[in-house]
XYZ file of C-alpha atoms in Angstrom:
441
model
C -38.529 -86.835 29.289
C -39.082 -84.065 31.843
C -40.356 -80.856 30.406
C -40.078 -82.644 26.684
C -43.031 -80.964 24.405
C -42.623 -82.376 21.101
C -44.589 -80.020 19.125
C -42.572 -77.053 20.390
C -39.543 -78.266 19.559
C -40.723 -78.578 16.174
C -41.951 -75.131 16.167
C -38.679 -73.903 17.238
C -36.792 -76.070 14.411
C -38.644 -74.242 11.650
C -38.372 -70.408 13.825
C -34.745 -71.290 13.518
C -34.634 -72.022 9.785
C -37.170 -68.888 8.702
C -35.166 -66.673 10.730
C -31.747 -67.750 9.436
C -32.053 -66.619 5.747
C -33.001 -63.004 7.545
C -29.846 -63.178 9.825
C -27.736 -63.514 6.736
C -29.500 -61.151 4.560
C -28.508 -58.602 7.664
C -24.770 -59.598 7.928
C -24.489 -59.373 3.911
C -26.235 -55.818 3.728
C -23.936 -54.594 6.601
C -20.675 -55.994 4.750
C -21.698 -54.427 1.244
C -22.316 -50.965 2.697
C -18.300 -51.668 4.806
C -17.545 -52.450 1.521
C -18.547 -49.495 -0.571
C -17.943 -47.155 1.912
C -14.023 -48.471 2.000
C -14.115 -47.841 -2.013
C -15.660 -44.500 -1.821
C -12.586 -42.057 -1.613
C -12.224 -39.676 1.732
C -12.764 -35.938 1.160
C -9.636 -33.884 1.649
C -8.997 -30.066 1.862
C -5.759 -28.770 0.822
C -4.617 -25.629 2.608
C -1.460 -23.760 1.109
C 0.807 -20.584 1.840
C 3.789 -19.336 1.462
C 5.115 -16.097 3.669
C 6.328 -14.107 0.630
C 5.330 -13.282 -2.878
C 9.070 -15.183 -4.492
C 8.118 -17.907 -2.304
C 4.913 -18.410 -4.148
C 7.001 -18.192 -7.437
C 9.873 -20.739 -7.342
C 10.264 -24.050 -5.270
C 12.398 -25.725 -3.254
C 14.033 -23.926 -0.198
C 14.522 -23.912 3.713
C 11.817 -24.355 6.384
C 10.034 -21.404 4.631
C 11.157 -22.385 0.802
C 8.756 -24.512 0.022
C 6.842 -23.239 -2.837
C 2.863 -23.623 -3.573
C 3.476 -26.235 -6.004
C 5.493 -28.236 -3.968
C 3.233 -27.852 -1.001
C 0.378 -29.453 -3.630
C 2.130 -31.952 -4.687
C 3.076 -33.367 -1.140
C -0.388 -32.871 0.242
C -1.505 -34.756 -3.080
C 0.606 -37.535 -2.008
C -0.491 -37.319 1.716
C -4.159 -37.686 0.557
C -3.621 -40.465 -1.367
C -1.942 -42.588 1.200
C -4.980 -41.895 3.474
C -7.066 -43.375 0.741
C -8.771 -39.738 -0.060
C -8.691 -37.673 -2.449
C -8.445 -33.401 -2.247
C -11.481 -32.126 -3.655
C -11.340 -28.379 -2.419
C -7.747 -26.108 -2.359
C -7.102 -23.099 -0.557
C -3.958 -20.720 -1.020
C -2.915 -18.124 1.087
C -0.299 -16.428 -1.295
C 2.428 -14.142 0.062
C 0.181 -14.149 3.457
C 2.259 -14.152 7.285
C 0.926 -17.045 9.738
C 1.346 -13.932 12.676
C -2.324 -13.781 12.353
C -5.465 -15.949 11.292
C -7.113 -13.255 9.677
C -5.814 -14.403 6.200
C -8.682 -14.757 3.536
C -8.044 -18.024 2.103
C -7.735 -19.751 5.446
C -11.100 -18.007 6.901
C -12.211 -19.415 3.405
C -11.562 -22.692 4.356
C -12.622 -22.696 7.624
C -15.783 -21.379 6.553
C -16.040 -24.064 3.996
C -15.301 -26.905 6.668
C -18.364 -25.523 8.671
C -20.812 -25.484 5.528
C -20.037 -29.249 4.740
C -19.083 -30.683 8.071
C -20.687 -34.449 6.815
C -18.516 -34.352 4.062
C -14.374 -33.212 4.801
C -12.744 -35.622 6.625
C -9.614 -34.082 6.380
C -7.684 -31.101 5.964
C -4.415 -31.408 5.443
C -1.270 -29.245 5.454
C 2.302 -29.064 4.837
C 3.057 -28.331 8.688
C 1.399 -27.452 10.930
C 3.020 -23.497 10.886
C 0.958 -23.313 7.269
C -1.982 -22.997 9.556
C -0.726 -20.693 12.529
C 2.368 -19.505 14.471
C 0.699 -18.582 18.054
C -0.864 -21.165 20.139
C -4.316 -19.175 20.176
C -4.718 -19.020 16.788
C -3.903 -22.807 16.790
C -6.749 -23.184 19.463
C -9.432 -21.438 17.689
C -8.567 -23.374 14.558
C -8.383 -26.897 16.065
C -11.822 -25.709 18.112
C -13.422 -25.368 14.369
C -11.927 -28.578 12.838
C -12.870 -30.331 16.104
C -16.626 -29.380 16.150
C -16.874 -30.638 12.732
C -15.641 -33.640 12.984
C -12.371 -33.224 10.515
C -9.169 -34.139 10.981
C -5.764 -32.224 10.864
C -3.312 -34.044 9.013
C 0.624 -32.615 8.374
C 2.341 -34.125 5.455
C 5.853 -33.644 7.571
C 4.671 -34.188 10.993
C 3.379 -37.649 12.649
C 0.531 -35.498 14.115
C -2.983 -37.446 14.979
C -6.269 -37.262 17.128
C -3.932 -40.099 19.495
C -2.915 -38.772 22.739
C 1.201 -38.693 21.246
C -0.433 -37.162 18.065
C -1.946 -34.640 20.134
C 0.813 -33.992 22.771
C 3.572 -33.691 19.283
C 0.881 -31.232 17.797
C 0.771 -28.969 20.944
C 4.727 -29.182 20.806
C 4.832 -28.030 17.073
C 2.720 -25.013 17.291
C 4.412 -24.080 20.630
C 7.711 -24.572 18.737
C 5.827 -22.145 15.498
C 5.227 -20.036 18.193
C 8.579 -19.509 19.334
C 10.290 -19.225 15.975
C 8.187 -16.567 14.941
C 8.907 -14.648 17.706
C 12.165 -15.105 17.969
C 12.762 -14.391 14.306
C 10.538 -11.399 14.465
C 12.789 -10.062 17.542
C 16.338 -11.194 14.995
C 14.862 -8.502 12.105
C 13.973 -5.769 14.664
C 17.601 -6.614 16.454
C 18.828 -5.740 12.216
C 16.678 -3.138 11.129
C 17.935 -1.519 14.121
C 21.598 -2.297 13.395
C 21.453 -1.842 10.355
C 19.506 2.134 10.702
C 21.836 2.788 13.372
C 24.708 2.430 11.179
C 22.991 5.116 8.075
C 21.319 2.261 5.910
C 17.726 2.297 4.679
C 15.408 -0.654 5.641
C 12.924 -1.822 3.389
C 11.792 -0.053 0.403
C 13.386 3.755 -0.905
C 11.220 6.614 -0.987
C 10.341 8.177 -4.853
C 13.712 9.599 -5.857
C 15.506 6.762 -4.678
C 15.902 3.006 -5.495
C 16.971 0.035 -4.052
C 20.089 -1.820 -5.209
C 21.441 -5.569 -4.582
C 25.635 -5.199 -4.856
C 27.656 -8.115 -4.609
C 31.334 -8.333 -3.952
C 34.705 -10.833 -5.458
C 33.827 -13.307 -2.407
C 30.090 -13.489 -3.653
C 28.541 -11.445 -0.432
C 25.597 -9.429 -0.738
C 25.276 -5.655 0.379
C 21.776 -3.857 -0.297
C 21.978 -0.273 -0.222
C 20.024 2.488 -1.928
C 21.139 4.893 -4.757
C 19.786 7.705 -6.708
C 17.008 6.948 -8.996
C 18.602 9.319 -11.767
C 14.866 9.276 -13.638
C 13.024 10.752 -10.777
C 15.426 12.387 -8.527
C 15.838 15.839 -10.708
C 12.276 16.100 -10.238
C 12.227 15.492 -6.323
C 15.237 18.180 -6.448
C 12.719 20.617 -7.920
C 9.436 20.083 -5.548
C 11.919 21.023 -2.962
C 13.356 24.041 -4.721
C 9.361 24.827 -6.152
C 7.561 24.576 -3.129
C 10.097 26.530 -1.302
C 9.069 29.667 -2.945
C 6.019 29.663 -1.653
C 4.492 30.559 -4.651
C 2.702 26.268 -5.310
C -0.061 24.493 -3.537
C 0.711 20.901 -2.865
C -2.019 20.431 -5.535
C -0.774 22.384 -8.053
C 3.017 21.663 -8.019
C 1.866 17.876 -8.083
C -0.055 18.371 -11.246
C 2.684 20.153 -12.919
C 5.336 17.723 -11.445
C 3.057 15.076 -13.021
C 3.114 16.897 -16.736
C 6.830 17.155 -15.939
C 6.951 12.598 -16.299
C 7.287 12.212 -12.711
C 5.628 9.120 -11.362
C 6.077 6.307 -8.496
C 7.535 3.078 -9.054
C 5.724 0.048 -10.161
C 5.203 -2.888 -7.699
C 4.068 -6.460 -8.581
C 0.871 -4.680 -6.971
C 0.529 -0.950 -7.812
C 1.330 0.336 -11.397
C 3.156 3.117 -11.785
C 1.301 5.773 -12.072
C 1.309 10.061 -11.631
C 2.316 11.627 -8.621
C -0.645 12.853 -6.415
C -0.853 15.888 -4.122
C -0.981 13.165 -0.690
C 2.354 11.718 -2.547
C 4.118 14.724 -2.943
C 3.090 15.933 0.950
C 4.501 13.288 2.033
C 7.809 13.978 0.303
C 8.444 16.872 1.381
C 7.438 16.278 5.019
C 10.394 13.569 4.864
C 13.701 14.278 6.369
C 15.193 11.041 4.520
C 15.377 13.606 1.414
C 17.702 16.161 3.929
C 19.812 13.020 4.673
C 17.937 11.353 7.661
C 17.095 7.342 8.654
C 14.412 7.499 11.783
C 13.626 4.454 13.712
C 11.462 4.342 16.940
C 11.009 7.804 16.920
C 15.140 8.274 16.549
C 16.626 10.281 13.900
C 20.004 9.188 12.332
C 22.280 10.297 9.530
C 21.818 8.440 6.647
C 24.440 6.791 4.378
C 22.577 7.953 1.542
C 23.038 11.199 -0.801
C 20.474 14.177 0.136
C 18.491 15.207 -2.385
C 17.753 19.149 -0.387
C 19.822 20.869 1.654
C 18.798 20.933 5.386
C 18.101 25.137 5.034
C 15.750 24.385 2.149
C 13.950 21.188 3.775
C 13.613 23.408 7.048
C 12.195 26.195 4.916
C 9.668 24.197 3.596
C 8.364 23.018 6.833
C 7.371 26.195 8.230
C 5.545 26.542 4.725
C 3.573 23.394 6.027
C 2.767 23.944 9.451
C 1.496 27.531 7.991
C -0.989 25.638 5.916
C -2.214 22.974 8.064
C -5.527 24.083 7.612
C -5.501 23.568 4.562
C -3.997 25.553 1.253
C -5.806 28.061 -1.267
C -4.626 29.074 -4.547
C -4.718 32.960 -5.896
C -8.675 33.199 -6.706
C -8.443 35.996 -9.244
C -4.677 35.931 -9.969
C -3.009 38.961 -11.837
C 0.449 40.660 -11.871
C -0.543 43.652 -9.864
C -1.999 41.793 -7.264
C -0.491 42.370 -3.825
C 1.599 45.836 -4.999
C -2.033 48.325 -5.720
C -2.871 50.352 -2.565
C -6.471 52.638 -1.811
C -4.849 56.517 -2.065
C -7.632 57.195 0.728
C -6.784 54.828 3.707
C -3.655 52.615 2.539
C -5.396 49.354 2.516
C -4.578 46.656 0.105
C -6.468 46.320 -2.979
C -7.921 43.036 -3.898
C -8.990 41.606 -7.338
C -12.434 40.862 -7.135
C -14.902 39.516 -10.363
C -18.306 40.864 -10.450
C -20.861 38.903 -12.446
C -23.497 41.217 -13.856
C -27.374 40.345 -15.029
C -26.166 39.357 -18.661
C -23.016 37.074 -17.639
C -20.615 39.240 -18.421
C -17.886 39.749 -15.802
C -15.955 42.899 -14.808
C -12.696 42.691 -13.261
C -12.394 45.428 -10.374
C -9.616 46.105 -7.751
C -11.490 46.834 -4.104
C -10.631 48.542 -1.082
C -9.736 45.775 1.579
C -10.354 48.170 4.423
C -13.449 49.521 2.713
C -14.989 46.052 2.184
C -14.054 44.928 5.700
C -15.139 48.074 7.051
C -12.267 48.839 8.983
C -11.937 52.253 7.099
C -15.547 53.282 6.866
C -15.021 56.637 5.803
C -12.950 55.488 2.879
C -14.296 56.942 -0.893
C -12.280 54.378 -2.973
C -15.092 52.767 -5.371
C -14.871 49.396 -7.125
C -12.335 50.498 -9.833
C -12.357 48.648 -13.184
C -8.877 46.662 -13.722
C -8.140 48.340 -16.895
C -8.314 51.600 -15.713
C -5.603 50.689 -12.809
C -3.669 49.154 -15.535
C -3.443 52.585 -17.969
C -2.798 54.605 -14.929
C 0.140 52.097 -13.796
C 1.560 52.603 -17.273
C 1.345 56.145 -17.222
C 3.224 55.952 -13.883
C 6.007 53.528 -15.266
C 6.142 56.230 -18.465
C 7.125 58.929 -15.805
C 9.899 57.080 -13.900
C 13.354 57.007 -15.033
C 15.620 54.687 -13.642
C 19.398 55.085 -13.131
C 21.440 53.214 -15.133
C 23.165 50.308 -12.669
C 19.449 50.122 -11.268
C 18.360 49.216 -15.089
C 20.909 46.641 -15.535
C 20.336 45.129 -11.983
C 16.485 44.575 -12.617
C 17.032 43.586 -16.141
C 19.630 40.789 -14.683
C 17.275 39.552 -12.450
C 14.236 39.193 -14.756
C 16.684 37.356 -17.176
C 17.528 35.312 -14.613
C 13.741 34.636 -13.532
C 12.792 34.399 -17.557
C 15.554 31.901 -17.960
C 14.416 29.596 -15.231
C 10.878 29.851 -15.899
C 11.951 28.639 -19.903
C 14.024 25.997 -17.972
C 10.837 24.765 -16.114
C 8.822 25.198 -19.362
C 11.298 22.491 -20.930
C 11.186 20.200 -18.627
C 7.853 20.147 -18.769
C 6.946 19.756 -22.316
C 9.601 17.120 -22.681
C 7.560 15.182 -19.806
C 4.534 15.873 -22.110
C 5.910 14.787 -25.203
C 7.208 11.687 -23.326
C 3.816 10.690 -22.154
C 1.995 11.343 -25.774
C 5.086 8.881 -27.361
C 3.772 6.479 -24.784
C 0.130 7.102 -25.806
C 0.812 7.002 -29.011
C 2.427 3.816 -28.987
C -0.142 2.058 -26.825
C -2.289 2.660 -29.637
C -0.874 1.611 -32.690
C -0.608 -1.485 -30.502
């Protein structure tokens, strides 16, 4: 009976039955949230690419084959085994994993860090969807990481477990390698494959690339000549040559001609422009050449300008670097008129006068410039230079074989000049039939 107090005994009886009903009200509270917290559905992010645009287009394939719908489907599946469901997608379409800086997957990670307390997972195909280079792996496992989401692979038994971890590290280290090593496999080819006169990747504008396939079903891509386009190349060379064209202007009149680039699932086609056409005819793959590294070749493909002509035009060039400048005030005399007083050429020059009206005079060059100072020549009125070069024409008579040779030669200049005329109205009359039907349409 030692240290036996009735009355608190009682008092502890009836503690113990009050607080009892509370104890279980706890327990039940705490199961019901466990409860609708296991029926409430995990947040998933999908991330997707594929390396090339076809890729992104069909399914099925290799390692790298796996298409954008496929990659859904089995990240779909993934989610739903971890009891989640994929409430956000990203694709990266046509995009290399050499590099993180792809939009959709900055995107994503971006995404991750604006809802941290609600992803729980993002999951992939592999783990190479993500990034081929350790570093890049780093920085994106750093993110995921700090926001408490987890990386799950739909091929690869990878988790936040010390053997999920150590096969993750070996996966992106094995990522790592295969993209270099495959990168150093198509530099080993392009070079081969330049070395030996072929063209790597796609044909310059006059050109197009070809897929041939043999009897024993093996595949050979090589370039030919685009015949649409490649008449028109063949005259910018033969055009600029003169030296008579800007860039500028031979472009426009190539582009009146029907000359434009080739579409891309990108780029429409569209006109030639002058930065286009310069960089044409600063190309030696038109005279025949491949270059690689800095290496020049012969090509296996058909020239479209002879060496002499291509040459030509490059000292045309490097005289213009500066920059090139049509005939101001062009007219047929121009460059053949000479000052009777000091020899210097005279230059068309239009004088505006108080009304509007402008006059058309031929100047002194030394005059002007005042390397002949005591030189008389005035401004002298176009017209009058014109009547005066008739009267001088009136007074020559030329020998006969001299007559025929000059006629020759400006029916020879007429003739190609009608030629060029042609070509371009048919270009013309090609692009108002296009017009045309565009808008019936």
């Amino acid at each position: 009976m030692s240290g036996y107090i009735p009355g608190i005994e009682l008092i502890c009886d009836d503690k113990r039955k009050e607080e009892q009903p509370m104890g279980n009200t706890a327990m039940m509270a705490n199961a019901a949230q466990a409860f609708m917290e296991s029926m409430t559905p995990k947040f998933a992010v999908s991330y997707l690419r594929v390396s090339t645009r076809g890729q992104a287009e069909r399914g099925g394939g290799h390692d790298e084959g796996f298409s954008i719908p496929a990659q859904r489907e089995a990240n779909k599946n993934k989610a739903k085994s971890l009891g989640a469901m994929v409430g956000k997608e990203f694709v990266d379409r046509g995009a290399s994993a050499k590099s993180a800086d792809r939009p959709q997957l900055q995107a994503m990670l971006e995404y991750v860090r604006e809802n941290a307390d609600r992803v729980d997972y993002v999951i992939v195909h592999k783990v190479d969807r993500l990034a081929r280079n350790r570093e890049d792996d780093a920085e994106i496992m750093k993110v995921l990481r700090e926001c408490g989401v987890q990386l799950v692979s739909t091929s690869e038994s990878i988790d936040e477990t010390p053997s999920g971890m150590l096969l993750h590290g070996i996966m992106s280290s094995i990522a790592e390698f295969y993209s270099q090593n495959l990168a150093a496999e198509v530099k080993k080819g392009m070079g081969e494959k330049i070395k030996g006169g072929g063209t790597v990747g796609r044909a310059p504008i006059g050109y197009k690339n070809v897929r041939l396939v043999d009897d024993k079903g093996r595949e050979e891509r090589t370039v030919q000549i685009d015949e649409d386009r490649a008449p028109l190349i063949k005259l910018a060379f033969e055009e600029y040559a003169s030296g008579e064209w800007t860039v500028e202007n031979l472009a426009e009149y190539l582009a009146a001609c029907g000359l434009n680039t080739r579409s891309t699932a990108r780029m429409p086609s569209k006109p030639i422009s002058a930065k286009t056409l310069f960089k044409v005819l600063a190309n030696p793959y038109y005279k025949g050449i491949v270059t690689y590294q800095g290496v020049e070749y012969p090509g296996a493909h058909e020239p479209l300008v002879d060496e002499a002509t291509w040459d030509k035009i490059q000292i045309i060039l490097a005289s213009r670097v500066n920059g090139e400048r049509s005939n101001k005030h062009p007219h047929f005399l121009k460059g053949t008129v000479y000052c009777a007083y000091c020899g210097s050429r005279m230059y068309v020059s239009n004088e505006r006068s108080k009304t509007g009206t402008i006059y058309p005079y031929f100047v002194c060059s030394g005059r002007h410039s005042k390397r002949h100072k005591d030189c008389k020549t005035k401004y002298v009125l176009i017209g009058e230079v014109e009547r005066k070069i008739e009267q001088l024409y009136e007074s020559i008579q030329l020998p006969h074989e001299v007559r025929m040779a000059v006629e020759e030669e400006l029916q020879a200049v007429i003739a190609k000049e009608k030629e060029k005329y042609d070509v371009e109205m048919d270009g013309l009359l090609g692009q108002k039939s296009i017009i045309d039907r565009k808008s019936v349409v």
